[in-house]
Short mmCIF file of C-alpha atoms in Angstrom, two decimals:
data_model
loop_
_atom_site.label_atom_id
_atom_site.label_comp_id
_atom_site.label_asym_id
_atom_site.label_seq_id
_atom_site.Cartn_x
_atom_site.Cartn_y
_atom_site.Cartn_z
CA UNK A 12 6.21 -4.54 3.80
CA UNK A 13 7.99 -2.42 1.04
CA UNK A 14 5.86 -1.83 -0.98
CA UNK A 15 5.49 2.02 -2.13
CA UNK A 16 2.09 3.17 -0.62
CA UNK A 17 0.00 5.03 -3.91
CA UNK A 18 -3.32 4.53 -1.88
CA UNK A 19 -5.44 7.82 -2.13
CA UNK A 20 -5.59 9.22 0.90
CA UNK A 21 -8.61 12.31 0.61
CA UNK A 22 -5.74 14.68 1.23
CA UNK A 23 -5.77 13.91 5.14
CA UNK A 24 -2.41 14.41 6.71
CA UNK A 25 -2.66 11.75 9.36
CA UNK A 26 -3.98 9.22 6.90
CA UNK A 27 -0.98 10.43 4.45
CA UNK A 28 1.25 9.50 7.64
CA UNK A 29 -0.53 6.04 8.34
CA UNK A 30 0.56 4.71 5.25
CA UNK A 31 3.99 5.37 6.08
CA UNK A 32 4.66 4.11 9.13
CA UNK A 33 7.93 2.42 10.95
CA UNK A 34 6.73 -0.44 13.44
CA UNK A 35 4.68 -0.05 16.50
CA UNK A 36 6.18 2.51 18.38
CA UNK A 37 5.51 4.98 15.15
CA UNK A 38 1.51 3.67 15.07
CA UNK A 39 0.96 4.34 18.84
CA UNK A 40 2.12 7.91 18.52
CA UNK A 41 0.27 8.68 15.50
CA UNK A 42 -2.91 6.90 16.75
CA UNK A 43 -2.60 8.32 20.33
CA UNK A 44 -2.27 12.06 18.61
CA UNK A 45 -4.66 11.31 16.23
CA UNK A 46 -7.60 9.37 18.18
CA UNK A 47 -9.49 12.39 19.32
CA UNK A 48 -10.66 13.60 15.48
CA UNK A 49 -10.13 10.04 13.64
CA UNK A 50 -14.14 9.46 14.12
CA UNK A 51 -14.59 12.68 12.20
CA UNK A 52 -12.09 12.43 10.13
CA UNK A 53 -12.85 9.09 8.70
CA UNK A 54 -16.76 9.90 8.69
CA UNK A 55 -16.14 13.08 6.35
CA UNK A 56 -17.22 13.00 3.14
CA UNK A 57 -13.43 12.77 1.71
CA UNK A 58 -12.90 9.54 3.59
CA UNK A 59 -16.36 7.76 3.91
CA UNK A 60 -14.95 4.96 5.88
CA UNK A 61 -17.59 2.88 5.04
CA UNK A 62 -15.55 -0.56 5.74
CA UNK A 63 -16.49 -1.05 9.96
CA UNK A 64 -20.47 -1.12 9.20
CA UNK A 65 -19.74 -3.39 6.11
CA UNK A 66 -17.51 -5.93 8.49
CA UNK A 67 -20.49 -5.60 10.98
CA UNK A 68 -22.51 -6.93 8.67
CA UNK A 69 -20.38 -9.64 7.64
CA UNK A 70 -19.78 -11.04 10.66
CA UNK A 71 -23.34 -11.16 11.15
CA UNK A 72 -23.94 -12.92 7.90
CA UNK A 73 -21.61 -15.66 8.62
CA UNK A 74 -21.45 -15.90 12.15
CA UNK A 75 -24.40 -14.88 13.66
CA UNK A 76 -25.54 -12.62 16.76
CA UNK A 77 -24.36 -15.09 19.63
CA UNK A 78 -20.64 -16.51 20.63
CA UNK A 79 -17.46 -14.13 21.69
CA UNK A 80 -15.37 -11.50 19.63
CA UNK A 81 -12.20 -10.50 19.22
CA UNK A 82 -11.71 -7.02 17.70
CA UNK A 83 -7.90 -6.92 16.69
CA UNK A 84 -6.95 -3.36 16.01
CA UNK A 85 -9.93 -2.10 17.25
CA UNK A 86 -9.07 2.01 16.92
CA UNK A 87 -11.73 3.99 18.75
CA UNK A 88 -14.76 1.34 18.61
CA UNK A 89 -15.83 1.64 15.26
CA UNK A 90 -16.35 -1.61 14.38
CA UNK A 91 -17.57 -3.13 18.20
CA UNK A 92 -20.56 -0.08 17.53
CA UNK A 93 -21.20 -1.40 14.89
CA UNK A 94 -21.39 -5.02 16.23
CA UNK A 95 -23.62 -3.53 19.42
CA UNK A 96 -25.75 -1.95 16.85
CA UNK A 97 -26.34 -5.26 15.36
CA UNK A 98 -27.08 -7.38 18.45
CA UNK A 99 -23.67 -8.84 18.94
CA UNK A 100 -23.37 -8.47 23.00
CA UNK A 101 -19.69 -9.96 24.01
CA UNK A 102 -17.25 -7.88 22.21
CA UNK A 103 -13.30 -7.66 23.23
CA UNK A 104 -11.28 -5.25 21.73
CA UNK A 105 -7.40 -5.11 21.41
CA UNK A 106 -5.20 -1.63 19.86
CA UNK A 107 -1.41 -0.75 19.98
CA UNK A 108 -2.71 2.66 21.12
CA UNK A 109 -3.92 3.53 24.50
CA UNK A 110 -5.61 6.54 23.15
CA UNK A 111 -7.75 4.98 20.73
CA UNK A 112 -8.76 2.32 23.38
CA UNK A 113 -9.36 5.16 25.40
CA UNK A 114 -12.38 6.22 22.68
CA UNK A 115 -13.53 2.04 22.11
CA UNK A 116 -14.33 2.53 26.18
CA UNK A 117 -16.76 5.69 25.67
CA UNK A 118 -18.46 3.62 23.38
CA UNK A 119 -19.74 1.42 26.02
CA UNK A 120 -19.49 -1.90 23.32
CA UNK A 121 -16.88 -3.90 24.84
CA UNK A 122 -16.86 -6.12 27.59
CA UNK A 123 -13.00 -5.47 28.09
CA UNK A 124 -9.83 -3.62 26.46
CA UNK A 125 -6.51 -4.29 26.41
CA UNK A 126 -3.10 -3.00 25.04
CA UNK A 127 -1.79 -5.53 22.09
CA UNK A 128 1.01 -5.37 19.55
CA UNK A 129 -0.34 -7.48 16.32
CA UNK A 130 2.63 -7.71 15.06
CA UNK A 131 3.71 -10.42 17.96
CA UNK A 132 1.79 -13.06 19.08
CA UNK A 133 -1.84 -12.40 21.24
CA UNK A 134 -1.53 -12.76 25.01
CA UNK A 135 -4.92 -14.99 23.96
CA UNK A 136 -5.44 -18.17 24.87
CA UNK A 137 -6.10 -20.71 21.62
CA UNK A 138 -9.32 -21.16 20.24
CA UNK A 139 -10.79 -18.13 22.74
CA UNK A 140 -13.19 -16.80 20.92
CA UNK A 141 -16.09 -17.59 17.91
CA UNK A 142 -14.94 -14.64 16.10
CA UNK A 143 -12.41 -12.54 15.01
CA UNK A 144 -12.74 -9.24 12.83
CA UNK A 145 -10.27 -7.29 12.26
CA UNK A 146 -10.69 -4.07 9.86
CA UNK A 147 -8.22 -1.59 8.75
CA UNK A 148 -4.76 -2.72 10.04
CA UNK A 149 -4.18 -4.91 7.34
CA UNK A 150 -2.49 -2.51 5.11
CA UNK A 151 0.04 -0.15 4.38
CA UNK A 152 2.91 0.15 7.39
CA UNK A 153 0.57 -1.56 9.85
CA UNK A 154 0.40 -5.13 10.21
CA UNK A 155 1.77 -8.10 7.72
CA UNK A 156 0.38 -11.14 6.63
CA UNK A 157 1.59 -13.21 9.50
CA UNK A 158 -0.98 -11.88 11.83
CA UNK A 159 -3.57 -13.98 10.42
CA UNK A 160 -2.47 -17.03 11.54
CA UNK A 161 -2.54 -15.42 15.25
CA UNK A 162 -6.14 -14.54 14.30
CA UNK A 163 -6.59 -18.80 13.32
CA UNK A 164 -5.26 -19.42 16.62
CA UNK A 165 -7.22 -18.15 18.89
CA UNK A 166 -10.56 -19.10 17.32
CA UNK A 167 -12.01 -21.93 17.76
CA UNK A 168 -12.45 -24.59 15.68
CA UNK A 169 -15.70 -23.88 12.86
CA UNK A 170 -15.60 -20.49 14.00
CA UNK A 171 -14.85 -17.16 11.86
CA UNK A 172 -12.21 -14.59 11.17
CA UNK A 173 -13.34 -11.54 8.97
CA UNK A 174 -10.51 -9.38 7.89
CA UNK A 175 -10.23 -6.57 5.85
CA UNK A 176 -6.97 -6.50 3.51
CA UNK A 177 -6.33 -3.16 1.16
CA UNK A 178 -6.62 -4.17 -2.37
CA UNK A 179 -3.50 -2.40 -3.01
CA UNK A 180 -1.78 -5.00 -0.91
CA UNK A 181 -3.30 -7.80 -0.75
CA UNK A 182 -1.21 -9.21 -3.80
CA UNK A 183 2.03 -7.15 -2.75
CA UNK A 184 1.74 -7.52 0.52
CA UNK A 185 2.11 -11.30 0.86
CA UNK A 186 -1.86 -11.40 2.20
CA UNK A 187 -3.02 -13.70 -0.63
CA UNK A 188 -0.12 -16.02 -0.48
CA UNK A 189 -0.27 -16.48 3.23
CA UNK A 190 -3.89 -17.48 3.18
CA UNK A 191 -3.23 -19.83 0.49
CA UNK A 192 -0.72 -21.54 2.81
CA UNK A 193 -3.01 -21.45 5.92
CA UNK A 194 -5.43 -23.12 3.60
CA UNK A 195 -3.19 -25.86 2.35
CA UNK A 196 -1.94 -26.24 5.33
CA UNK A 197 -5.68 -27.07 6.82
CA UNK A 198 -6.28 -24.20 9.60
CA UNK A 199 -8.49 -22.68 7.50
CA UNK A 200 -11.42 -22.72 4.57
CA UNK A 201 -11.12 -19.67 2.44
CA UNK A 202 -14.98 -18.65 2.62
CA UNK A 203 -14.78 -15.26 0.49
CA UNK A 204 -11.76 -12.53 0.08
CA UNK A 205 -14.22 -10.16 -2.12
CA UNK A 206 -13.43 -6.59 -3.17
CA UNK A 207 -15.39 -3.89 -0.81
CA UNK A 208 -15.66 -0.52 -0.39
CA UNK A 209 -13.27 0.43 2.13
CA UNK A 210 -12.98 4.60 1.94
CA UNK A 211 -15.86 5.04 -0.58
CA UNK A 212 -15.14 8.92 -0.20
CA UNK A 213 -11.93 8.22 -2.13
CA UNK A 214 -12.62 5.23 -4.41
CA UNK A 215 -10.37 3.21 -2.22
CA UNK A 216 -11.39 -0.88 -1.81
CA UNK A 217 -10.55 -3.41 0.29
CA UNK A 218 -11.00 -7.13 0.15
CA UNK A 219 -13.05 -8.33 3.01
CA UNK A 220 -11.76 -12.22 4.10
CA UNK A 221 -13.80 -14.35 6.00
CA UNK A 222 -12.12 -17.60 6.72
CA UNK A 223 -13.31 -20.65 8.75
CA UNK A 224 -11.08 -21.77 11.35
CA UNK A 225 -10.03 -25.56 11.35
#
């Protein structure tokens, strides 16, 4: 992606550095220095990262309580919490940084962890899981477009990928044009891509995806 990040970023210095970052290698080391604070620093009034709970609750709403889930870029556990909150009970999580994994595992909401780069292809068998969510790699310097056809794969036919995409990119980025083509192409429906707060604290919205796999 090359697109010029202008996303407010609550004047937070490792949020200021997420936007700009260089591949993998540059994500691990910022998310392995920052995962100790990032809970607090995203739950501060300046952030409000409001965007976990609300995917939590969309899974629920189109997937149900029951079945298997893949968290893809799953940080420090924010989002599996959120899923254990809600009576979702077989959770896998996946991160490029064995830091934040380290903090998903303290949470006590996954059923297992593991090391993954999403910007290759999942060491996941196809159609694995029921669901996958993915929130908040789907932006700037993270991960492009092309990972959500990796996401298609590895869910099972009918089931459900929820995915949040920064507005800011979603055009830019090559997000909205690459689910067009997974639609046309007939590995997914296109349920809802709907704007959402993302970082409330900061105005900042996301569009939060839900496609059925085919």
């Amino acid at each position: 992606m090359t697109d010029e990040p202008t996303t407010p970023t609550g004047g937070n210095p490792n949020m200021t550095r997420a936007y700009g970052l260089r591949g993998p290698d540059d994500a691990r080391a910022l998310y392995d220095e920052w995962a100790e604070s990032y809970d607090a620093d995203l739950a501060d009034a300046s952030q409000d990262y409001v965007a976990p709970r609300l995917a939590a609750d969309t899974v629920v709403r189109f997937a149900g309580f029951a079945g298997t889930v893949l968290d893809a870029g799953c940080g420090t556990g924010l989002v599996g919490a959120a899923l254990a909150e809600r009576g979702v009970a077989v959770i896998d999580g996946v991160d490029v940084s064995p830091g934040m994994l380290e903090r998903a595992r303290a949470t006590g909401a996954y059923r297992s962890l593991e090391p993954a780069d999403l910007t290759r292809p999942l060491p996941t068998a196809d159609d694995a899981y029921d669901v996958v969510v993915c929130v908040g790699t789907l932006t700037h310097g993270h991960v492009g477009p092309e990972a959500l056809g990796e996401f298609l794969r590895v869910t099972r036919p009918g089931g459900t990928v929820v995915a949040t995409v920064l507005d800011d990119v979603w055009e830019s980025g090559g997000y909205r044009a690459e689910v067009d083509g997974l639609v046309s192409a007939g590995r997914a429906d296109l349920v809802s891509a709907d704007l959402s707060p993302y970082r409330a604290g900061v105005g900042v919205e996301a569009r939060m995806l839900v496609l059925t796999a085919r």
